[in-house]
XYZ file of C-alpha atoms in Angstrom:
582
model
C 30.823 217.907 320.674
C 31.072 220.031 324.062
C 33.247 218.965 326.816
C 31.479 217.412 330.088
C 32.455 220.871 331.691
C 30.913 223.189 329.645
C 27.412 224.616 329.394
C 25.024 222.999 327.455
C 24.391 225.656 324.361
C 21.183 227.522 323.982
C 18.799 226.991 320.792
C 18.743 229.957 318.481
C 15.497 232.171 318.910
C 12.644 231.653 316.517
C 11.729 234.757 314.592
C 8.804 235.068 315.997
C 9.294 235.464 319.840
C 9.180 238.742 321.066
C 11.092 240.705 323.512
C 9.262 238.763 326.615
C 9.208 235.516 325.793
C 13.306 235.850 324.587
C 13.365 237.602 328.431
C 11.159 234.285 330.369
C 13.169 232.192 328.429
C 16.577 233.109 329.755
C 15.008 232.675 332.888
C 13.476 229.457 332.774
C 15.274 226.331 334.329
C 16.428 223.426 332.060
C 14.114 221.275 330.570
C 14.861 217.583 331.899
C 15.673 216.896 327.768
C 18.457 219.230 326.803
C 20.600 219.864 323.564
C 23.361 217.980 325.125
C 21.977 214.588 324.603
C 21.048 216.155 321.446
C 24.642 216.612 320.104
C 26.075 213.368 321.823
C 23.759 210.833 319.736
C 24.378 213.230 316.769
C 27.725 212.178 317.183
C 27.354 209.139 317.407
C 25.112 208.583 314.618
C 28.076 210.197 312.940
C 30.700 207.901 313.947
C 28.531 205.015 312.787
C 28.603 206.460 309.653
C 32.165 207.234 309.230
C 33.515 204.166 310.995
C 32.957 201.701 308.043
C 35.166 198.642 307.565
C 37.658 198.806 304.624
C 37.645 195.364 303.110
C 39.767 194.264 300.065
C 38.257 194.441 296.959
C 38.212 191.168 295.668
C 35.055 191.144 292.871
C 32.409 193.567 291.238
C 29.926 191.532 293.838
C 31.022 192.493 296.505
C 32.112 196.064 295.925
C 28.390 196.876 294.881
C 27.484 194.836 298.400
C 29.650 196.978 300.164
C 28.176 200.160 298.340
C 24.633 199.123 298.936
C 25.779 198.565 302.745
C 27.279 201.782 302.925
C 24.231 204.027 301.520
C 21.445 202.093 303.487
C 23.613 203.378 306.631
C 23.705 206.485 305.580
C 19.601 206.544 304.995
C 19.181 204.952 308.558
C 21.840 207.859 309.959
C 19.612 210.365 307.890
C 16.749 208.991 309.432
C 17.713 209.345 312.779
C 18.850 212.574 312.482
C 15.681 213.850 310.958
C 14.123 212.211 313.998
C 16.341 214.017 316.418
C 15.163 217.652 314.075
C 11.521 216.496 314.844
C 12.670 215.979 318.658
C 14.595 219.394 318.645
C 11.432 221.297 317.689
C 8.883 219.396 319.967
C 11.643 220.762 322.335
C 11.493 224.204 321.587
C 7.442 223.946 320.995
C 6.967 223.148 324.897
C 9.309 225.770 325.781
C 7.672 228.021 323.463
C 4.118 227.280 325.245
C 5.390 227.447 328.444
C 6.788 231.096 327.953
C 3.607 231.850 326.697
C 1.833 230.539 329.873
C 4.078 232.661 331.706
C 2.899 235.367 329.790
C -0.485 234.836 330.082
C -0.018 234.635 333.904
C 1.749 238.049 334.012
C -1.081 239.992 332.014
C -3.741 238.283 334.350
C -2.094 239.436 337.024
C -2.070 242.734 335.402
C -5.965 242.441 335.353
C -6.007 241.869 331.674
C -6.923 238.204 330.806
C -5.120 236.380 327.486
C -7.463 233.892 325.755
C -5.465 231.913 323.150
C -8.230 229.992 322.004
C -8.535 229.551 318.334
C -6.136 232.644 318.082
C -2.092 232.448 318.333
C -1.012 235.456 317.004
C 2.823 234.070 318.270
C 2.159 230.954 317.033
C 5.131 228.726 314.930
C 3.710 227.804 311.409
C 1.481 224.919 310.564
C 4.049 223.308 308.705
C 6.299 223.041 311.486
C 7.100 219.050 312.439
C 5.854 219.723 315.814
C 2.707 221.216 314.988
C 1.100 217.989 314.901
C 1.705 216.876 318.124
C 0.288 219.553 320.262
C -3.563 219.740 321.571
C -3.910 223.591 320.396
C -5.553 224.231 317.403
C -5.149 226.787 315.042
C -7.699 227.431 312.569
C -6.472 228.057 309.062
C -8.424 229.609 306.481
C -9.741 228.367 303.625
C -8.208 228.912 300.585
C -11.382 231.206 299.399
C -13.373 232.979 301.949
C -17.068 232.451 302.083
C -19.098 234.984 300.495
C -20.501 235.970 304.251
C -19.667 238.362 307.064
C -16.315 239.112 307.841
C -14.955 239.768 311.068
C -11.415 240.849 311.838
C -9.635 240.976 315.352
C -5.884 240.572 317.246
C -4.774 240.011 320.212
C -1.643 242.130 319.700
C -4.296 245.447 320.249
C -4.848 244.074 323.748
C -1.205 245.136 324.785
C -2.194 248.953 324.392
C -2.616 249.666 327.673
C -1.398 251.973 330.542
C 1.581 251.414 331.960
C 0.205 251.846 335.846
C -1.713 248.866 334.961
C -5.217 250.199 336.126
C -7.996 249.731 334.062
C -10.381 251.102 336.252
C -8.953 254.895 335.829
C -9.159 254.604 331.960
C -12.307 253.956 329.858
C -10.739 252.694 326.562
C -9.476 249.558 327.563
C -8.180 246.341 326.293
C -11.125 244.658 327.817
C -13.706 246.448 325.358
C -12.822 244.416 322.154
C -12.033 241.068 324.169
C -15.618 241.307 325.813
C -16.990 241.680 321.968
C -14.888 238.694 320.740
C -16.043 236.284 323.167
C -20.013 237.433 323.542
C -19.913 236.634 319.656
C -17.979 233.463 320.186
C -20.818 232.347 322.761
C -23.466 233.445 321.138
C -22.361 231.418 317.666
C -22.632 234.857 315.293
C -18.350 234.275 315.296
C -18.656 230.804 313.708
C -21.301 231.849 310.964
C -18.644 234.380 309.864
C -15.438 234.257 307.888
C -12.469 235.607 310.338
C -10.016 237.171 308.114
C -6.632 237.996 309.115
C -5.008 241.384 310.084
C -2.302 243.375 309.506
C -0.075 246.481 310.103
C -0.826 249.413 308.319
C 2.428 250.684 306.780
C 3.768 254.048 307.648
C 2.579 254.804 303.522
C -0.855 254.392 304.316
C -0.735 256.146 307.084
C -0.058 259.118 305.730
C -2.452 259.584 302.686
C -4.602 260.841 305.978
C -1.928 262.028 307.980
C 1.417 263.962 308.022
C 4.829 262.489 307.450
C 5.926 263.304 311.160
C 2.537 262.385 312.181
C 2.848 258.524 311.065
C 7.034 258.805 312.420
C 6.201 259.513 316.056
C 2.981 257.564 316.594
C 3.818 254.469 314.552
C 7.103 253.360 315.090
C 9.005 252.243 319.089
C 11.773 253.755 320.432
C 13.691 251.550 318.785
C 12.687 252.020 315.408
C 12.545 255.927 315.738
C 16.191 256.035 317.009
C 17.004 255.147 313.293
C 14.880 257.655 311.463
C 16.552 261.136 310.553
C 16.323 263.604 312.954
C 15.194 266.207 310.261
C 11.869 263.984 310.048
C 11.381 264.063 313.501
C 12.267 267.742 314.399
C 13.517 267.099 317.180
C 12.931 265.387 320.276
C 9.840 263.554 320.781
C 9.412 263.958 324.822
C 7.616 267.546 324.499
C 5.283 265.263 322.594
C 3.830 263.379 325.613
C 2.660 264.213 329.226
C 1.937 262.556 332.923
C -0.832 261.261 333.433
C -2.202 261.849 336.776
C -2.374 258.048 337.233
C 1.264 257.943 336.570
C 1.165 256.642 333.207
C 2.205 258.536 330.276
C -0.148 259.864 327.548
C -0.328 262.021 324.659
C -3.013 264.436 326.227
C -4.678 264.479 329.729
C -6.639 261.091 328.863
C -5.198 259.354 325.702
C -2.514 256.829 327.110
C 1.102 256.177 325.502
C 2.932 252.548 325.922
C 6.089 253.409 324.080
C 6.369 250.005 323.563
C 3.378 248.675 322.466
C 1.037 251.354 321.300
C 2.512 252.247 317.992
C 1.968 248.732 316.649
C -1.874 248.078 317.887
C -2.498 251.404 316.554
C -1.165 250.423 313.104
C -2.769 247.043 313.406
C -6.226 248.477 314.070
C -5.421 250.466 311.058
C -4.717 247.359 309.012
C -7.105 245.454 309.847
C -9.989 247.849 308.774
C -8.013 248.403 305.109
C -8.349 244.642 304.687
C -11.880 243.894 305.377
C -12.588 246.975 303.228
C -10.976 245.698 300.772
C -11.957 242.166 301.060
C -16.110 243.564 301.066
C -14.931 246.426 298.061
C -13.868 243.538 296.134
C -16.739 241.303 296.957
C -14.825 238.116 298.593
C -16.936 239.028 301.659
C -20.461 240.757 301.902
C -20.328 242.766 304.809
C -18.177 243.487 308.051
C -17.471 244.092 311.370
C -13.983 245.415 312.260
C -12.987 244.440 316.339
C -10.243 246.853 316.543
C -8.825 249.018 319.023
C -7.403 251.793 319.947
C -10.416 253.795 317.618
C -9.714 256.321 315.125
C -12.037 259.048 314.259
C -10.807 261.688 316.410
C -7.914 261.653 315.009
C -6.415 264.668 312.822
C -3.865 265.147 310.137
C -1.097 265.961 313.044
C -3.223 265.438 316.440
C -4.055 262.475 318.596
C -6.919 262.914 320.492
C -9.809 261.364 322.541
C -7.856 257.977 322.675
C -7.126 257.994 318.819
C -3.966 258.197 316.871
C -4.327 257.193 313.436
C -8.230 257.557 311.282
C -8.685 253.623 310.390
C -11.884 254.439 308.607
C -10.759 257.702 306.836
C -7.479 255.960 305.721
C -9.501 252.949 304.404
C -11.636 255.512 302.438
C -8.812 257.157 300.879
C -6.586 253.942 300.207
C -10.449 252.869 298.322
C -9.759 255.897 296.222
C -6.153 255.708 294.889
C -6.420 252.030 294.633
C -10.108 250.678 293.786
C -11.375 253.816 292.053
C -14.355 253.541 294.241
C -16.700 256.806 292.947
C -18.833 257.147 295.286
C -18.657 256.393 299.546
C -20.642 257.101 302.429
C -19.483 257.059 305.819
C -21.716 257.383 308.698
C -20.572 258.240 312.332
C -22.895 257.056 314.932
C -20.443 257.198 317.758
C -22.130 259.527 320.225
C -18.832 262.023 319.754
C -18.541 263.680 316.591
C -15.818 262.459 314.507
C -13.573 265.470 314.076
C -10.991 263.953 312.258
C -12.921 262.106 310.018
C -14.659 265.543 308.974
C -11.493 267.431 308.359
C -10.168 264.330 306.148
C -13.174 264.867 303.482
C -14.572 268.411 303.969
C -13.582 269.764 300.167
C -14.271 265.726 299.063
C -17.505 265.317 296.824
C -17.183 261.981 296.273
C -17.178 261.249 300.268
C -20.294 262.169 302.005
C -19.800 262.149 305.556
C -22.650 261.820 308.426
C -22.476 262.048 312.056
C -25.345 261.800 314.336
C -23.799 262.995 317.697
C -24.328 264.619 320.898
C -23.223 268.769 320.173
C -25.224 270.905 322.835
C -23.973 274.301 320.926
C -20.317 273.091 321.600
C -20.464 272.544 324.896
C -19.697 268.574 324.220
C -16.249 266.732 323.353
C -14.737 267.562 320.925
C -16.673 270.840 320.574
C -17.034 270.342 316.725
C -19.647 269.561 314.551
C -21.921 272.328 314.190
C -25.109 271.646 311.488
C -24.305 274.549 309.794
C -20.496 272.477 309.138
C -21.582 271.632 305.106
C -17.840 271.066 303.815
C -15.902 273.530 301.703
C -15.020 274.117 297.797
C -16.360 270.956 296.004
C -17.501 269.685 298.867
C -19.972 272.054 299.970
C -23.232 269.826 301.086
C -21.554 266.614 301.236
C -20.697 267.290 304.712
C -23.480 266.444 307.323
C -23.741 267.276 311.183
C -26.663 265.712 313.128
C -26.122 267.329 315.892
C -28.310 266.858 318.549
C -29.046 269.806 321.585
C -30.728 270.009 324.600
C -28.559 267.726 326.803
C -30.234 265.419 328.949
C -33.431 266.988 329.463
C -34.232 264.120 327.901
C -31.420 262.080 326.707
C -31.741 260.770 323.177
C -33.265 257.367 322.716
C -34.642 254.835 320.012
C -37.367 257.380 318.607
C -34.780 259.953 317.767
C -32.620 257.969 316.361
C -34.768 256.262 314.363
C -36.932 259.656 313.351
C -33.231 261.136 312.528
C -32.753 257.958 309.820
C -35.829 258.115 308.738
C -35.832 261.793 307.634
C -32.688 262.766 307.398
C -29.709 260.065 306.896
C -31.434 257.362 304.857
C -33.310 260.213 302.190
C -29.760 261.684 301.867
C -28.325 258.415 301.665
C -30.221 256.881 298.780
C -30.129 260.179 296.712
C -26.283 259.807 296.944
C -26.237 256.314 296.561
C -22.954 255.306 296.934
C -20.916 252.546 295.612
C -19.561 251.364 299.652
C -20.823 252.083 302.931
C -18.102 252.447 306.156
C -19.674 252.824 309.659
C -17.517 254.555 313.109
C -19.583 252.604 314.791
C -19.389 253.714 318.393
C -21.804 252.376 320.967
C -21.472 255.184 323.376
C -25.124 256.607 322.735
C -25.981 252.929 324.267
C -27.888 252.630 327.546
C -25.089 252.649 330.338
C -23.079 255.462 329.829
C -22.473 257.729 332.385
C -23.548 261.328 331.191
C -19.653 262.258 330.613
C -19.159 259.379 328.123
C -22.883 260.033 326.588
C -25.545 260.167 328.598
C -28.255 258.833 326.055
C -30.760 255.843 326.077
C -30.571 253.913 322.753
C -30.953 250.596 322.912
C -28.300 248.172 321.465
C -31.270 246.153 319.033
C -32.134 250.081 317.886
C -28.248 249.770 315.910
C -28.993 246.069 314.573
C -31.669 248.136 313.223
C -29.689 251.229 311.497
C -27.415 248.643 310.072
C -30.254 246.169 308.266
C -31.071 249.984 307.117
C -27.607 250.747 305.739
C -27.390 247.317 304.197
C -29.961 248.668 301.686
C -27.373 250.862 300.009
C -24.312 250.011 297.484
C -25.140 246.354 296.809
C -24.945 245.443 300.922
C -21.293 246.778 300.801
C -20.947 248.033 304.361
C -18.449 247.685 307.209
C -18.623 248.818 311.030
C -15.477 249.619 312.429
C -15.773 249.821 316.029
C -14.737 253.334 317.847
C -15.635 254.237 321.017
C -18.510 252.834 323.827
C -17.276 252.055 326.962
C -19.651 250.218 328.967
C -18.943 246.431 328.238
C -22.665 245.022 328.344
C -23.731 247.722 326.071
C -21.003 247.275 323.673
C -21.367 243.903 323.629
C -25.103 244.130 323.134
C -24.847 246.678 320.543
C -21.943 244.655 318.450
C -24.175 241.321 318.678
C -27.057 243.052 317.333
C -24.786 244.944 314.196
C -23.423 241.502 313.296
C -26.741 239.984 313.753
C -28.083 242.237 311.435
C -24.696 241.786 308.847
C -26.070 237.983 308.688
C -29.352 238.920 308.041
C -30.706 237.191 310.809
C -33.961 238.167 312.104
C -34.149 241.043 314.728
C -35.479 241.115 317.850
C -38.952 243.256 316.797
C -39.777 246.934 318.997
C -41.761 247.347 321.915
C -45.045 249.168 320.895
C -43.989 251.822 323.123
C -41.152 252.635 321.219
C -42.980 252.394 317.908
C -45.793 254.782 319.187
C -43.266 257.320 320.898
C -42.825 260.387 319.335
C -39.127 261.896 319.813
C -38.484 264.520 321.969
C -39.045 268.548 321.758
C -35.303 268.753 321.766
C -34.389 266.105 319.083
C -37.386 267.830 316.464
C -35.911 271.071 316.748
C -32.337 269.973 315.871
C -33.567 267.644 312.919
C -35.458 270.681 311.616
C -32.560 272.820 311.585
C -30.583 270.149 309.738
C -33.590 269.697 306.905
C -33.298 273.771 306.780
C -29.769 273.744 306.380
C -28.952 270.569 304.186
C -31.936 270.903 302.044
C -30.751 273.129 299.913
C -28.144 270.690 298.602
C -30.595 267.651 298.325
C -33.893 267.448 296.765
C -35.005 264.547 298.997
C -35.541 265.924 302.491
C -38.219 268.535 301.655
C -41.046 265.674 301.734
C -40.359 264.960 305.071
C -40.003 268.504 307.184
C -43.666 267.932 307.638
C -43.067 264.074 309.437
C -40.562 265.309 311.967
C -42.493 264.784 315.319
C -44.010 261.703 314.025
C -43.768 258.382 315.638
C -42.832 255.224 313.795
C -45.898 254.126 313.406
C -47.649 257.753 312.644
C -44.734 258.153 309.545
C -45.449 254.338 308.482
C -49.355 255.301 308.118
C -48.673 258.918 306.524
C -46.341 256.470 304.204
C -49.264 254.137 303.326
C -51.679 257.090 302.780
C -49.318 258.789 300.654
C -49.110 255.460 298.480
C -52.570 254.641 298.315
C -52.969 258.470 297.227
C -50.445 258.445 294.541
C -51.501 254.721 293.491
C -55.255 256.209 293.512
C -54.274 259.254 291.139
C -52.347 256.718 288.858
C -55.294 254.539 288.655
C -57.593 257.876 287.872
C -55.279 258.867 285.406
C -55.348 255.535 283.191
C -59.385 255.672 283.426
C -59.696 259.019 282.261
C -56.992 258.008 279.627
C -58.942 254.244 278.429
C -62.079 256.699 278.569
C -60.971 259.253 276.140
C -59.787 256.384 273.794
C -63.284 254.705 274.062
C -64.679 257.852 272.742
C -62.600 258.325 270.186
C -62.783 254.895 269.150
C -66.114 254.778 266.809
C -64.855 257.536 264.801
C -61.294 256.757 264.572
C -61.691 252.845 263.570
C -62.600 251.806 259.932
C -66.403 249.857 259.309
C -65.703 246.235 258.916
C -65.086 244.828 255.582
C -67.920 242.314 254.947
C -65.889 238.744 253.958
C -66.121 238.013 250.316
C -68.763 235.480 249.518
């Protein structure tokens, strides 16, 4: 029992507060219920219990008496002290919330807002005794997922951010995928689909994409690294990073570094992408949309780059590999950047065919890669595709194009592949609203609900998006409504008959061509349509028809010449009839 003089002693941490909290807690005032009172009726309840009479024993009666006295005591001292437990942790629970409050004040005065709603990734466990008596909610998941969308997201990738606190100065921001979450909360596509839970990728998986050292200096803290061998690490890792003109530190001139948190939302976007693969792969969910940041497919075996550190989709792909068996998968790339990383991953891989429609200009665009005539190597010759669009912005590329480029390129290819799982980089930086740096082009965000309902034709429905990079919150937002619209199979918002009639652009027909020159000699199905190219939607849709009615006309043809030829033969062939005995 502690002296009147001393201190009252502080409760041991829970293992799941982090650094802050542990920090705002020291610093927080007394709560008007402290552990003293705590300890003083403990020992009390004590005393009652050890302060029983000693009476002669004068019959068997009354020694059981005494002993059936004696253990009710100790049940009602039991019971009391389990009620001080359950008073102990509603203790800790409201200092627990209001360290998080704190929290949530200090990021919004950082200009990045905290929304707890429905989401506690520093939450205590359900089974907690105080978890009852608290108004916030925490949804747990069923036991077995609905067979449905699946949607994946943390709060814990908000906290990679600069550490000059300016949002403004950098593009990839943690406002991107909190934007996403709550337009699909609002618009009621979030409650129609299962939300699974993430994960950290571990510093294994990691590297079946990328090097040892690689997954040692970009996924682990300070901390952590201090305890790694120095042979691993070669060295010193501060020739690794630079200043930022903003005064923040990054790994090249725009790609940010938060020693503290960066390494873990980069693994977590990681993780979370392996498990909705895997959840689709196995079919516990039908499709999926992946809310993840910091993106991915720039990313090399050894290089960060254009704000990614580790390939979520490529690692997901590979992990399907070694530990599904999956034969067969398709990955398309419609992030208006070509995926550089991604490519390198699977360029000798035949049983990976990888397409990226992106803006190229002969090189001249980020990351300078991603040339048509890129096919793969080895085995993987042809299984390698570059849409690369030219011309620049004279005129940017829009619905038509896009929509031409499926239509006679991506989805022919596709189908004669047909692969066992589909994975999308699904960047929304070809949306409407990005400045000409970030993109430049004019596709509309319904124009992706569209390529997805598309993709969703291939591998049994098997496909995930993965978000990578689009900047420009109302398109994102837009564009990630429509894709998980179009997951649900919900009815899309139809085209204009502008759009529909619009034939795509000088610029966007001479680079398809040169991709149906190129790739056709490694697939069979794109020769059919090198004559559609400059068609509009509605011009290929009625060449389609005629084509149909064509072949369905010299089918028909063919079975009356056929039943002809066997009516002429027929007289001669058959027997007479037998006349019936009489």
């Amino acid at each position: 029992m502690p002296k009147p003089s001393e201190q009252p002693r502080q409760h041991e941490s829970h293992p799941e507060e982090t650094e802050e909290e542990l920090r705002e807690h020291q610093a927080m005032p007394e709560e008007p219920y402290s552990d003293r009172s705590v300890n003083q009726n403990e020992s009390t309840i004590m005393n009652k219990v050890v302060q029983v009479k000693q009476e002669p024993i004068e019959s068997d009666e009354e020694e059981d008496e005494q002993r059936e006295q004696l253990e009710q005591r100790k049940r009602q001292a039991e019971q009391q002290q389990e009620l001080l437990f359950r008073q102990q942790a509603l203790l800790l629970e409201q200092q627990r919330i209001h360290q998080l409050r704190n929290y949530q004040a200090s990021m919004e005065a950082a200009g990045i807002p905290v929304s707890y709603s429905g989401h506690r990734p520093l939450s205590r466990a359900q089974s907690s005794p105080a978890s009852a008596t608290f108004p916030i909610s925490v949804q747990e998941p069923p036991s077995k997922p609905q067979f449905t969308t699946g949607l994946v997201y943390d709060t814990l990738m908000l906290k990679h951010h600069c550490t000059c606190g300016n949002t403004n100065s950098h593009p990839e921001h943690a406002g991107r995928i909190q934007s996403i979450w709550s337009r699909l909360q609002e618009t009621g596509l979030r409650s129609k689909c299962e939300c699974i839970r993430g994960r950290k990728a571990s510093l294994e998986e990691l590297q079946v994409v990328h090097s040892e050292q690689h997954a040692l200096l970009y996924g682990t803290n300070p901390l952590n690294r201090q305890k790694l061998d120095s042979k691993k690490l070669l060295g010193s890792v501060t020739p690794m990073f630079v200043m930022l003109p903003c005064g923040g530190l990054g790994v090249d001139s725009d790609t940010i570094w938060n020693e503290i948190h960066s390494s873990s939302a980069a693994r977590l976007a990681v993780g979370c992408v392996i498990e909705l693969v895997f959840k689709v792969a196995t079919k516990e969910l039908k499709n999926g949309f992946a809310v993840v940041r910091p993106p991915g497919h720039h990313a090399e075996e050894s290089t960060p780059m254009g704000f990614c550190y580790f390939n979520s989709v490529a690692i997901a792909t590979k992990l399907l590999q070694q530990r599904l068996n999956v034969s067969k998968i398709l990955i398309v790339d419609w992030d208006v950047h070509h995926g550089n990383g991604t490519q390198q991953a699977f360029y000798s891989d035949p049983n990976v065919l990888y397409i990226s429609l992106h803006r190229y200009d002969d090189g001249n665009f980020f990351p300078g890669s991603g040339a048509p005539d890129e096919v793969g190597t080895g085995a993987g010759i042809g299984f390698n595709l570059n849409m690369a669009w030219t011309g620049g912005l004279d005129p940017p590329m829009g619905d038509a194009e896009y929509l031409t480029a499926f239509r006679t390129v991506v989805m022919p290819i596709a189908n004669e592949f047909s692969p066992d799982m589909v994975l999308v980089s699904s960047g929304f930086d070809a949306v409407e609203g990005h400045p000409a740096p970030l993109g430049g082009y004019k596709v509309s965000a319904k124009c992706f609900g569209y390529l997805t309902k598309q993709l969703m034709g291939l591998a049994g429905g098997r496909v995930v998006l993965a978000l990578e990079g689009g900047h420009d919150l109302t398109a994102i937002c837009d564009a990630s409504e429509a894709c998980v619209s179009a997951l649900l199979g919900n009815e899309l918002e139809p085209f204009t008959q502008e759009v529909l009639q619009q034939r795509p652009n000088p610029n966007a027909v001479r680079s398809i061509e040169n991709v149906i020159e190129i790739q056709s000699k490694y697939w069979k199905s794109l020769q059919r349509f090198s004559s559609t190219v400059g068609y509009s939607l509605i011009e290929a849709q009625k060449c389609d028809k005629e084509e149909a009615d064509t072949v369905t006309a010299m089918a028909s043809l063919s079975m009356g010449v056929k039943q002809g030829s066997n009516a002429e033969k027929r007289p001669d062939d058959e027997p007479m009839e037998e006349e019936p005995p009489m």
